Amino acid sequence: MASSKAAAAAAFGLKDASLIKTQGLIAGRWVDAKNGSTIDVTNPSTMSSLATVPDMGLEETKDAIAAASKAFETWGKTTAKHRHDILMKLFSLMQQHQDDLARIITLENGKPLAEAKGENTYSASFIEWFAEESVRIYGEHIPAANPSIRNVVIKQPVGVVSILTPWNFPSAMITRKLGAALAAGCTAVIKPPAETPFSALALAELASRAGVPEGVINVVTTDKGIQEVGRELCENKDVRKVTFTGSTNVAKLLYRMSASTLKKISLEAGGNAPFIVFSDADIEQAVEGAIACKFRGSGQTCVCANRIYVQSSIYAEFASRLADKVAAFKIGDGLEESTTHGPLIHGRAVEKVTSHVEDAIAKGAQVLVGGKAVPNTNFFKPTVLSDVPADALSSCEETFGPLAALTKFETEDEVIKLANSADVGLAGYFYSRDIGRVWRVAEKLEVGMVGCNTGLISQAAIPFGGVKESGLGREGGHGIAEYMNDKLIVFGGI
Ligand code: SIN
């Protein structure tokens, strides 16, 4: 075991090799699956094996929940200042180890190192933000009609939280939830994705170095899917809240499972973001915004532009400028300095992008750049398609890949209708310099978040979340409230 641990650590080439953990974390102990089974985690750039982690199941999940439940008895009673100080220590450790943490993200997710460093900064910002929120959890005094009573509301942590996260942000999607949970006084069981467990395990190690007590954070690594581990995380009576980021289909399943015990739930599900460029926009800014928004994580984020609508009078110029810039991208291994864009996470993702591109072409779209997968790899050439029709697959569902699908429109009313035709509504973007239009369009888009003259909206301080089938609840910002219960105390006889 010692030598395989050493080999795993060597595969990552970190300055601090002890950040690579190849076991799950339950009740403060690094443990294997009880039946010894493992998941082989591969580097999506090279498709070679990085290391293994345990493939845990129901038993380990129950143990992790029991550990979190026990730890809540003490962690839930700590002072906000105590939790603030520990979280700030974790924030500082994440900065101190940023090179190693970014390298782990690049190796398991594939995104280029510079982008991985950006993710680590984003990830750490949630820990800092919620540390600062923890000491500002205020209650309320509510004036009573009866002069002899007083109404007071206090805020209490909900208890054990199940955290289920995706592979596209192996670190930041965890801290957005974990930061809020710990700050509120909750304990957690994290189920990281099977594709990218090492960032979660490294975060748990740093949290322990920062002083987070045993059992407060538990990590169950698994490839068993939703029906076994996910179900327990949603149905176990000792879990009081479920928080998930991922696809709309899985979000619906978890919502149904969590209904059995009426748990508090936050779901950040899929998007299909419209990106609208009006004729009065600054075209260069809009092109830059489209690139940042569409190709972040090689198109694998829930807030990536998915449908790019450009007004007819500037369509040709926008399309040609965008295509020129995308043609200059360099796909490759994220550890190479010259790489601008990494691979997709796995072959299934490549198949989906391929099917969207082929479908759009069959329905009349033209390829301006790219249009093909790189055979026998997880890479898909960054692609720009023009004249993508409204009934193309890429117009109707999230592609989650490096495909910029352009569609021409004539009027504001027409494009608003197109933009709002989706069942989901996470983010939407538009470029315009007409102040009246800016307000009108921002108010009319059926999404939870609007980027106006920017393609990047993500920050720790904002209420992140969607409407329609993009989910429930908001994370970041005032999101700590989702991890607390209001308790009313009425004082009588005054
Ligand atoms: C996501 O893709 O789910 C999150 C993206 C972000 O936080 O910017």
Short mmCIF file of C-alpha atoms and ligand atoms in Angstrom, two decimals:
data_model
loop_
_atom_site.label_atom_id
_atom_site.label_comp_id
_atom_site.label_asym_id
_atom_site.label_seq_id
_atom_site.Cartn_x
_atom_site.Cartn_y
_atom_site.Cartn_z
CA MET A 1 0.00 0.00 0.00
CA ALA A 2 2.79 2.42 0.96
CA SER A 3 4.47 2.00 -2.41
CA SER A 4 1.24 2.44 -4.39
CA LYS A 5 0.56 5.61 -2.40
CA ALA A 6 4.05 6.82 -3.25
CA ALA A 7 3.50 5.98 -6.93
CA ALA A 8 0.22 7.92 -6.90
CA ALA A 9 1.90 10.92 -5.31
CA ALA A 10 4.71 10.73 -7.86
CA ALA A 11 2.21 10.67 -10.75
CA PHE A 12 1.07 14.16 -9.75
CA GLY A 13 4.57 15.62 -9.27
CA LEU A 14 3.57 17.96 -6.45
CA LYS A 15 5.80 20.01 -4.16
CA ASP A 16 3.82 18.58 -1.22
CA ALA A 17 3.18 14.95 -2.17
CA SER A 18 1.10 14.39 0.97
CA LEU A 19 -1.74 16.34 -0.65
CA ILE A 20 -2.44 13.28 -2.80
CA LYS A 21 -4.77 11.00 -0.89
CA THR A 22 -5.84 7.70 -2.38
CA GLN A 23 -8.41 6.84 0.29
CA GLY A 24 -11.74 8.26 1.35
CA LEU A 25 -12.12 10.18 4.63
CA ILE A 26 -14.55 8.95 7.27
CA ALA A 27 -14.57 10.08 10.89
CA GLY A 28 -11.08 11.53 10.53
CA ARG A 29 -9.56 8.33 9.15
CA TRP A 30 -8.32 7.76 5.61
CA VAL A 31 -9.96 4.49 4.58
CA ASP A 32 -10.40 2.07 1.68
CA ALA A 33 -13.70 0.63 0.48
CA LYS A 34 -14.72 -2.23 2.79
CA ASN A 35 -14.73 -4.66 -0.13
CA GLY A 36 -11.43 -3.29 -1.43
CA SER A 37 -12.79 -2.13 -4.79
CA THR A 38 -11.26 0.90 -6.45
CA ILE A 39 -11.83 3.44 -9.23
CA ASP A 40 -9.06 4.08 -11.71
CA VAL A 41 -8.85 7.84 -12.27
CA THR A 42 -7.40 8.88 -15.61
CA ASN A 43 -5.90 12.07 -17.00
CA PRO A 44 -8.31 13.14 -19.77
CA SER A 45 -5.49 14.73 -21.79
CA THR A 46 -3.37 11.60 -22.04
CA MET A 47 -6.04 9.01 -21.16
CA SER A 48 -3.44 7.38 -18.91
CA SER A 49 -4.08 6.28 -15.37
CA LEU A 50 -3.24 8.72 -12.55
CA ALA A 51 -4.05 6.68 -9.45
CA THR A 52 -6.94 4.87 -7.80
CA VAL A 53 -9.39 5.83 -5.07
CA PRO A 54 -11.85 3.58 -3.23
CA ASP A 55 -15.14 2.71 -4.88
CA MET A 56 -17.24 3.03 -1.75
CA GLY A 57 -20.85 1.97 -1.33
CA LEU A 58 -23.82 2.07 0.96
CA GLU A 59 -22.04 0.91 4.10
CA GLU A 60 -19.31 3.54 3.92
CA THR A 61 -21.91 6.21 3.12
CA LYS A 62 -23.88 5.30 6.26
CA ASP A 63 -20.62 5.40 8.28
CA ALA A 64 -19.77 8.82 6.87
CA ILE A 65 -23.22 10.19 7.72
CA ALA A 66 -22.97 8.74 11.24
CA ALA A 67 -19.56 10.38 11.66
CA ALA A 68 -20.88 13.73 10.44
CA SER A 69 -23.85 13.39 12.77
CA LYS A 70 -21.63 12.78 15.77
CA ALA A 71 -19.28 15.61 14.84
CA PHE A 72 -22.24 17.98 14.55
CA GLU A 73 -22.85 17.60 18.29
CA THR A 74 -19.73 19.66 18.93
CA TRP A 75 -19.07 21.57 15.68
CA GLY A 76 -22.65 22.84 15.67
CA LYS A 77 -22.02 24.48 19.05
CA THR A 78 -18.75 26.25 18.19
CA THR A 79 -18.68 30.02 18.05
CA ALA A 80 -18.86 31.79 14.73
CA LYS A 81 -15.47 33.37 15.48
CA HIS A 82 -13.93 29.92 15.95
CA ARG A 83 -15.29 28.74 12.59
CA HIS A 84 -14.22 32.00 10.95
CA ASP A 85 -10.63 31.56 12.13
CA ILE A 86 -10.44 27.95 10.90
CA LEU A 87 -11.92 28.86 7.52
CA MET A 88 -9.48 31.76 7.13
CA LYS A 89 -6.64 29.34 7.90
CA LEU A 90 -7.97 27.02 5.18
CA PHE A 91 -8.18 30.01 2.79
CA SER A 92 -4.57 30.80 3.47
CA LEU A 93 -3.49 27.14 3.01
CA MET A 94 -5.28 27.05 -0.33
CA GLN A 95 -3.28 30.08 -1.44
CA GLN A 96 -0.04 28.68 -0.06
CA HIS A 97 -0.56 25.41 -1.97
CA GLN A 98 -2.05 26.97 -5.09
CA ASP A 99 0.53 25.48 -7.48
CA ASP A 100 -0.10 21.95 -6.23
CA LEU A 101 -3.88 22.36 -6.08
CA ALA A 102 -3.94 23.75 -9.63
CA ARG A 103 -1.77 20.88 -10.84
CA ILE A 104 -4.20 18.36 -9.35
CA ILE A 105 -7.11 20.10 -11.13
CA THR A 106 -5.26 20.09 -14.45
CA LEU A 107 -4.26 16.45 -14.17
CA GLU A 108 -7.67 15.12 -13.26
CA ASN A 109 -9.88 17.55 -15.23
CA GLY A 110 -7.65 18.56 -18.15
CA LYS A 111 -8.09 22.34 -18.00
CA PRO A 112 -4.90 24.35 -18.68
CA LEU A 113 -2.78 25.20 -15.66
CA ALA A 114 -3.53 28.94 -15.82
CA GLU A 115 -7.26 28.19 -15.79
CA ALA A 116 -6.77 25.67 -12.98
CA LYS A 117 -5.01 28.36 -10.95
CA GLY A 118 -7.97 30.60 -11.66
CA GLU A 119 -10.26 27.86 -10.37
CA ASN A 120 -8.22 27.53 -7.19
CA THR A 121 -8.48 31.29 -6.62
CA TYR A 122 -12.23 31.12 -7.26
CA SER A 123 -12.51 28.09 -4.98
CA ALA A 124 -10.57 29.74 -2.14
CA SER A 125 -12.69 32.88 -2.50
CA PHE A 126 -15.75 30.90 -1.35
CA ILE A 127 -13.92 29.85 1.81
CA GLU A 128 -12.90 33.45 2.50
CA TRP A 129 -16.38 34.76 1.69
CA PHE A 130 -18.15 32.34 4.00
CA ALA A 131 -15.59 32.82 6.78
CA GLU A 132 -16.61 36.47 6.67
CA GLU A 133 -20.30 35.57 6.51
CA SER A 134 -20.05 33.30 9.55
CA VAL A 135 -19.48 36.17 11.98
CA ARG A 136 -22.40 38.09 10.49
CA ILE A 137 -25.14 35.54 11.09
CA TYR A 138 -27.62 37.89 12.71
CA GLY A 139 -30.99 37.02 14.15
CA GLU A 140 -34.01 39.28 14.26
CA HIS A 141 -36.29 41.03 16.74
CA ILE A 142 -39.88 41.27 15.51
CA PRO A 143 -42.10 43.84 17.23
CA ALA A 144 -45.17 42.20 18.77
CA ALA A 145 -48.74 43.55 18.88
CA ASN A 146 -49.06 42.29 22.45
CA PRO A 147 -47.03 44.53 24.82
CA SER A 148 -46.20 41.65 27.16
CA ILE A 149 -44.42 39.49 24.60
CA ARG A 150 -41.19 39.76 22.60
CA ASN A 151 -40.46 37.88 19.37
CA VAL A 152 -36.90 36.90 18.56
CA VAL A 153 -35.59 34.80 15.66
CA ILE A 154 -32.29 32.99 16.00
CA LYS A 155 -30.41 31.14 13.25
CA GLN A 156 -29.25 27.58 13.81
CA PRO A 157 -27.21 25.26 11.57
CA VAL A 158 -29.37 22.63 9.87
CA GLY A 159 -27.07 19.70 10.72
CA VAL A 160 -25.50 17.16 8.38
CA VAL A 161 -25.25 18.26 4.74
CA SER A 162 -24.81 15.96 1.72
CA ILE A 163 -22.66 17.62 -0.93
CA LEU A 164 -22.71 16.15 -4.46
CA THR A 165 -20.48 17.85 -7.00
CA PRO A 166 -19.47 17.68 -10.68
CA TRP A 167 -16.11 17.19 -12.41
CA ASN A 168 -16.04 20.49 -14.34
CA PHE A 169 -14.88 22.43 -11.26
CA PRO A 170 -13.28 19.74 -9.09
CA SER A 171 -12.52 22.25 -6.33
CA ALA A 172 -14.76 25.33 -6.61
CA MET A 173 -18.07 23.50 -6.70
CA ILE A 174 -17.12 21.88 -3.40
CA THR A 175 -16.02 25.02 -1.56
CA ARG A 176 -19.10 26.96 -2.73
CA LYS A 177 -21.13 24.46 -0.69
CA LEU A 178 -18.68 23.36 1.97
CA GLY A 179 -17.65 26.92 2.87
CA ALA A 180 -21.26 27.85 3.56
CA ALA A 181 -21.94 24.61 5.44
CA LEU A 182 -18.92 24.89 7.74
CA ALA A 183 -19.46 28.60 8.33
CA ALA A 184 -23.05 27.93 9.41
CA GLY A 185 -21.92 25.20 11.82
CA CYS A 186 -22.99 22.21 9.72
CA THR A 187 -20.99 19.05 9.09
CA ALA A 188 -20.66 17.41 5.69
CA VAL A 189 -20.45 14.27 3.63
CA ILE A 190 -18.96 15.04 0.24
CA LYS A 191 -19.47 12.80 -2.77
CA PRO A 192 -17.03 14.09 -5.37
CA PRO A 193 -17.35 12.86 -8.95
CA ALA A 194 -15.51 9.65 -9.84
CA GLU A 195 -13.61 11.53 -12.57
CA THR A 196 -12.04 14.14 -10.26
CA PRO A 197 -11.81 12.98 -6.63
CA PHE A 198 -8.27 14.16 -5.88
CA SER A 199 -9.08 17.86 -5.51
CA ALA A 200 -11.79 16.98 -2.98
CA LEU A 201 -9.39 14.78 -1.01
CA ALA A 202 -6.65 17.45 -1.05
CA LEU A 203 -9.16 20.03 0.22
CA ALA A 204 -10.16 17.67 3.03
CA GLU A 205 -6.49 17.24 3.95
CA LEU A 206 -5.94 21.01 4.03
CA ALA A 207 -9.13 21.49 6.06
CA SER A 208 -7.77 19.07 8.61
CA ARG A 209 -4.45 20.96 8.72
CA ALA A 210 -6.47 24.16 9.21
CA GLY A 211 -8.06 22.66 12.33
CA VAL A 212 -11.39 21.28 11.08
CA PRO A 213 -12.07 18.49 13.60
CA GLU A 214 -12.47 14.80 12.74
CA GLY A 215 -15.83 13.85 11.30
CA VAL A 216 -16.82 17.40 10.33
CA ILE A 217 -15.81 16.73 6.70
CA ASN A 218 -16.18 13.22 5.29
CA VAL A 219 -15.41 12.26 1.70
CA VAL A 220 -17.01 9.21 0.08
CA THR A 221 -15.35 8.41 -3.24
CA THR A 222 -17.54 6.25 -5.43
CA ASP A 223 -18.47 5.33 -8.94
CA LYS A 224 -21.69 3.64 -7.88
CA GLY A 225 -23.92 6.38 -9.20
CA ILE A 226 -27.05 7.84 -7.76
CA GLN A 227 -29.06 4.76 -6.90
CA GLU A 228 -26.77 3.55 -4.10
CA VAL A 229 -24.65 6.30 -2.55
CA GLY A 230 -26.71 9.23 -3.88
CA ARG A 231 -29.94 7.71 -2.62
CA GLU A 232 -28.55 7.25 0.89
CA LEU A 233 -27.23 10.81 0.90
CA CYS A 234 -30.74 12.01 0.07
CA GLU A 235 -32.85 9.62 2.13
CA ASN A 236 -30.90 9.07 5.35
CA LYS A 237 -32.83 10.71 8.20
CA ASP A 238 -29.69 12.12 9.78
CA VAL A 239 -28.99 14.23 6.69
CA ARG A 240 -30.79 17.56 6.91
CA LYS A 241 -29.81 19.17 3.64
CA VAL A 242 -28.78 18.08 0.16
CA THR A 243 -26.84 20.33 -2.17
CA PHE A 244 -25.99 19.38 -5.73
CA THR A 245 -24.44 20.82 -8.87
CA GLY A 246 -24.82 18.87 -12.09
CA SER A 247 -27.29 17.92 -14.78
CA THR A 248 -31.01 18.67 -14.68
CA ASN A 249 -31.86 14.98 -14.98
CA VAL A 250 -29.84 14.02 -11.91
CA ALA A 251 -31.13 17.09 -10.04
CA LYS A 252 -34.70 15.85 -10.59
CA LEU A 253 -33.80 12.39 -9.31
CA LEU A 254 -32.18 13.79 -6.16
CA TYR A 255 -35.13 16.14 -5.61
CA ARG A 256 -37.49 13.16 -5.71
CA MET A 257 -35.30 11.14 -3.34
CA SER A 258 -34.95 14.04 -0.89
CA ALA A 259 -38.70 14.53 -0.86
CA SER A 260 -39.10 11.32 1.16
CA THR A 261 -37.82 13.15 4.25
CA LEU A 262 -38.63 16.71 3.10
CA LYS A 263 -35.03 17.84 3.24
CA LYS A 264 -33.82 21.33 2.55
CA ILE A 265 -32.32 21.23 -0.92
CA SER A 266 -30.24 23.39 -3.26
CA LEU A 267 -29.93 22.31 -6.88
CA GLU A 268 -27.73 24.03 -9.41
CA ALA A 269 -28.66 22.19 -12.57
CA GLY A 270 -28.07 22.53 -16.29
CA GLY A 271 -28.16 25.66 -18.41
CA ASN A 272 -28.54 26.47 -22.10
CA ALA A 273 -27.35 30.05 -21.97
CA PRO A 274 -28.34 32.46 -24.72
CA PHE A 275 -25.64 34.98 -25.70
CA ILE A 276 -27.15 37.85 -27.68
CA VAL A 277 -25.21 40.45 -29.63
CA PHE A 278 -27.29 43.46 -30.70
CA SER A 279 -26.25 45.67 -33.59
CA ASP A 280 -25.42 48.55 -31.21
CA ALA A 281 -22.87 46.44 -29.30
CA ASP A 282 -19.14 47.01 -29.23
CA ILE A 283 -18.33 44.10 -31.55
CA GLU A 284 -14.79 43.51 -30.33
CA GLN A 285 -15.92 43.41 -26.70
CA ALA A 286 -18.71 41.02 -27.68
CA VAL A 287 -16.28 38.71 -29.47
CA GLU A 288 -13.96 38.68 -26.43
CA GLY A 289 -16.93 38.07 -24.15
CA ALA A 290 -18.19 35.21 -26.33
CA ILE A 291 -14.77 33.56 -26.24
CA ALA A 292 -14.43 33.87 -22.48
CA CYS A 293 -17.98 32.68 -21.90
CA LYS A 294 -18.22 29.94 -24.52
CA PHE A 295 -14.78 28.34 -24.26
CA ARG A 296 -14.16 28.48 -20.48
CA GLY A 297 -13.30 24.91 -19.44
CA SER A 298 -13.53 24.00 -23.15
CA GLY A 299 -17.23 24.77 -23.00
CA GLN A 300 -17.86 22.54 -20.01
CA THR A 301 -19.52 24.90 -17.56
CA CYS A 302 -23.21 25.28 -16.79
CA VAL A 303 -23.01 29.02 -17.50
CA CYS A 304 -21.19 28.74 -20.85
CA ALA A 305 -22.91 30.44 -23.79
CA ASN A 306 -24.74 27.69 -25.66
CA ARG A 307 -26.71 29.64 -28.27
CA ILE A 308 -25.09 32.71 -29.78
CA TYR A 309 -27.63 35.03 -31.42
CA VAL A 310 -26.23 37.89 -33.50
CA GLN A 311 -28.29 40.67 -35.10
CA SER A 312 -28.21 40.47 -38.90
CA SER A 313 -26.47 43.80 -39.65
CA ILE A 314 -23.31 42.79 -37.71
CA TYR A 315 -23.59 39.02 -38.13
CA ALA A 316 -20.93 38.56 -40.83
CA GLU A 317 -18.37 40.74 -39.06
CA PHE A 318 -18.94 39.12 -35.66
CA ALA A 319 -18.74 35.61 -37.14
CA SER A 320 -15.53 36.29 -38.99
CA ARG A 321 -13.80 37.95 -36.01
CA LEU A 322 -14.88 35.12 -33.70
CA ALA A 323 -13.75 32.45 -36.15
CA ASP A 324 -10.30 34.10 -36.54
CA LYS A 325 -9.74 34.08 -32.79
CA VAL A 326 -10.97 30.52 -32.30
CA ALA A 327 -8.72 29.31 -35.14
CA ALA A 328 -5.74 30.55 -33.10
CA PHE A 329 -6.56 28.37 -30.05
CA LYS A 330 -4.09 25.64 -29.20
CA ILE A 331 -5.60 22.50 -27.73
CA GLY A 332 -3.37 20.16 -25.78
CA ASP A 333 -2.18 18.89 -22.42
CA GLY A 334 -3.00 21.47 -19.76
CA LEU A 335 0.49 21.22 -18.31
CA GLU A 336 2.01 22.58 -21.54
CA GLU A 337 2.44 26.33 -21.35
CA SER A 338 1.33 26.87 -24.94
CA THR A 339 -2.01 25.08 -24.43
CA THR A 340 -4.96 27.46 -24.42
CA HIS A 341 -7.73 24.83 -24.21
CA GLY A 342 -7.84 21.34 -22.77
CA PRO A 343 -9.72 18.14 -23.62
CA LEU A 344 -13.25 17.11 -22.79
CA ILE A 345 -13.64 14.97 -19.73
CA HIS A 346 -14.25 11.65 -21.48
CA GLY A 347 -15.31 9.91 -24.69
CA ARG A 348 -19.04 10.30 -23.96
CA ALA A 349 -18.60 14.08 -23.88
CA VAL A 350 -16.80 13.98 -27.24
CA GLU A 351 -19.64 11.89 -28.68
CA LYS A 352 -22.22 14.43 -27.53
CA VAL A 353 -20.39 17.37 -29.13
CA THR A 354 -19.89 15.35 -32.31
CA SER A 355 -23.59 14.55 -32.49
CA HIS A 356 -24.53 18.24 -32.01
CA VAL A 357 -22.12 19.37 -34.73
CA GLU A 358 -23.23 16.69 -37.20
CA ASP A 359 -26.89 17.39 -36.52
CA ALA A 360 -26.45 21.15 -37.07
CA ILE A 361 -24.55 20.57 -40.32
CA ALA A 362 -27.23 18.16 -41.53
CA LYS A 363 -29.79 20.91 -40.84
CA GLY A 364 -27.91 23.51 -42.88
CA ALA A 365 -25.22 25.00 -40.58
CA GLN A 366 -21.78 25.84 -41.97
CA VAL A 367 -18.44 25.10 -40.35
CA LEU A 368 -16.31 28.26 -39.97
CA VAL A 369 -13.62 26.61 -37.81
CA GLY A 370 -13.05 23.12 -36.37
CA GLY A 371 -16.01 20.76 -36.56
CA LYS A 372 -14.28 17.49 -35.73
CA ALA A 373 -13.02 15.42 -32.85
CA VAL A 374 -9.34 14.47 -32.75
CA PRO A 375 -9.53 10.70 -33.32
CA ASN A 376 -8.84 8.39 -30.37
CA THR A 377 -8.50 11.24 -27.87
CA ASN A 378 -10.79 13.29 -25.64
CA PHE A 379 -10.13 16.41 -27.71
CA PHE A 380 -12.67 18.15 -29.91
CA LYS A 381 -11.42 20.94 -32.16
CA PRO A 382 -12.77 24.32 -30.99
CA THR A 383 -15.60 24.95 -33.40
CA VAL A 384 -17.61 27.83 -34.78
CA LEU A 385 -20.75 27.01 -36.79
CA SER A 386 -22.83 29.63 -38.55
CA ASP A 387 -26.51 29.61 -39.51
CA VAL A 388 -27.45 27.08 -36.86
CA PRO A 389 -31.23 26.62 -37.04
CA ALA A 390 -33.59 26.81 -34.09
CA ASP A 391 -34.43 23.11 -34.30
CA ALA A 392 -30.79 21.93 -34.15
CA LEU A 393 -29.88 19.84 -31.10
CA SER A 394 -27.35 22.49 -30.06
CA SER A 395 -30.12 25.12 -29.97
CA CYS A 396 -32.38 22.94 -27.84
CA GLU A 397 -30.00 21.41 -25.27
CA GLU A 398 -26.70 22.13 -23.57
CA THR A 399 -23.75 20.96 -25.72
CA PHE A 400 -21.22 21.17 -22.86
CA GLY A 401 -18.30 21.41 -25.25
CA PRO A 402 -16.28 23.77 -27.46
CA LEU A 403 -18.98 24.55 -30.01
CA ALA A 404 -19.94 28.17 -30.71
CA ALA A 405 -23.26 27.88 -32.54
CA LEU A 406 -24.21 31.14 -34.27
CA THR A 407 -27.73 32.10 -35.31
CA LYS A 408 -28.84 35.31 -37.04
CA PHE A 409 -31.80 37.33 -35.75
CA GLU A 410 -33.61 40.49 -36.89
CA THR A 411 -35.56 42.00 -33.98
CA GLU A 412 -35.38 42.29 -30.20
CA ASP A 413 -38.76 40.60 -29.75
CA GLU A 414 -37.73 37.68 -31.95
CA VAL A 415 -34.48 37.07 -30.04
CA ILE A 416 -36.12 37.31 -26.62
CA LYS A 417 -38.60 34.66 -27.72
CA LEU A 418 -35.77 32.44 -28.96
CA ALA A 419 -33.72 32.99 -25.80
CA ASN A 420 -36.65 32.14 -23.53
CA SER A 421 -37.70 29.06 -25.48
CA ALA A 422 -35.54 26.78 -23.29
CA ASP A 423 -36.92 24.77 -20.37
CA VAL A 424 -33.88 25.80 -18.33
CA GLY A 425 -32.77 29.28 -17.24
CA LEU A 426 -29.43 29.54 -15.49
CA ALA A 427 -27.41 32.35 -17.13
CA GLY A 428 -28.02 34.62 -20.12
CA TYR A 429 -25.80 37.24 -21.72
CA PHE A 430 -26.23 40.14 -24.08
CA TYR A 431 -24.21 42.97 -25.55
CA SER A 432 -25.81 46.34 -26.19
CA ARG A 433 -24.98 50.01 -25.54
CA ASP A 434 -28.57 51.22 -25.60
CA ILE A 435 -29.54 51.87 -21.97
CA GLY A 436 -33.26 51.36 -22.58
CA ARG A 437 -32.63 48.04 -24.27
CA VAL A 438 -30.21 47.01 -21.52
CA TRP A 439 -32.92 47.27 -18.88
CA ARG A 440 -35.63 45.78 -21.09
CA VAL A 441 -33.66 42.73 -22.12
CA ALA A 442 -32.16 42.11 -18.67
CA GLU A 443 -35.66 42.09 -17.20
CA LYS A 444 -37.15 39.90 -19.93
CA LEU A 445 -34.58 37.10 -20.01
CA GLU A 446 -35.93 34.09 -18.11
CA VAL A 447 -32.70 33.23 -16.27
CA GLY A 448 -31.32 33.52 -12.76
CA MET A 449 -28.24 35.50 -13.80
CA VAL A 450 -27.66 38.03 -16.58
CA GLY A 451 -24.30 39.16 -17.94
CA CYS A 452 -24.75 42.51 -19.69
CA ASN A 453 -21.67 43.46 -21.75
CA THR A 454 -19.67 40.75 -20.00
CA GLY A 455 -19.26 37.04 -20.60
CA LEU A 456 -17.97 36.27 -17.12
CA ILE A 457 -20.28 36.64 -14.14
CA SER A 458 -18.97 34.13 -11.58
CA GLN A 459 -17.87 35.48 -8.20
CA ALA A 460 -18.22 34.34 -4.59
CA ALA A 461 -20.31 37.37 -3.64
CA ILE A 462 -23.19 36.88 -6.07
CA PRO A 463 -26.40 34.84 -5.72
CA PHE A 464 -25.56 32.01 -8.13
CA GLY A 465 -28.48 29.93 -9.38
CA GLY A 466 -31.20 29.54 -11.93
CA VAL A 467 -34.92 29.57 -12.68
CA LYS A 468 -37.15 27.06 -14.50
CA GLU A 469 -35.43 23.66 -14.70
CA SER A 470 -32.01 25.09 -13.83
CA GLY A 471 -32.53 24.49 -10.16
CA LEU A 472 -33.55 25.70 -6.76
CA GLY A 473 -31.87 28.02 -4.30
CA ARG A 474 -28.88 30.32 -4.57
CA GLU A 475 -25.24 29.69 -3.69
CA GLY A 476 -22.49 32.16 -2.83
CA GLY A 477 -23.69 35.61 -1.77
CA HIS A 478 -26.22 35.23 1.03
CA GLY A 479 -26.23 31.45 0.44
CA ILE A 480 -25.28 30.68 4.04
CA ALA A 481 -28.99 31.09 4.82
CA GLU A 482 -29.64 27.83 2.97
CA TYR A 483 -27.61 26.00 5.64
CA MET A 484 -29.50 27.48 8.60
CA ASN A 485 -32.94 27.21 10.12
CA ASP A 486 -34.77 30.19 11.54
CA LYS A 487 -36.03 29.49 15.03
CA LEU A 488 -38.68 31.76 16.56
CA ILE A 489 -38.63 32.27 20.31
CA VAL A 490 -41.57 34.12 21.82
CA PHE A 491 -40.86 35.53 25.29
CA GLY A 492 -44.02 36.07 27.34
CA GLY A 493 -44.93 37.52 30.72
CA ILE A 494 -42.96 40.73 30.27
C1 SIN B 1 -20.98 25.38 -13.15
O1 SIN B 1 -20.56 25.13 -14.25
O2 SIN B 1 -21.82 24.66 -12.62
C2 SIN B 1 -20.50 26.55 -12.34
C3 SIN B 1 -19.83 27.60 -13.09
C4 SIN B 1 -19.35 28.76 -12.25
O3 SIN B 1 -19.40 28.75 -11.02
O4 SIN B 1 -18.91 29.72 -12.85
#
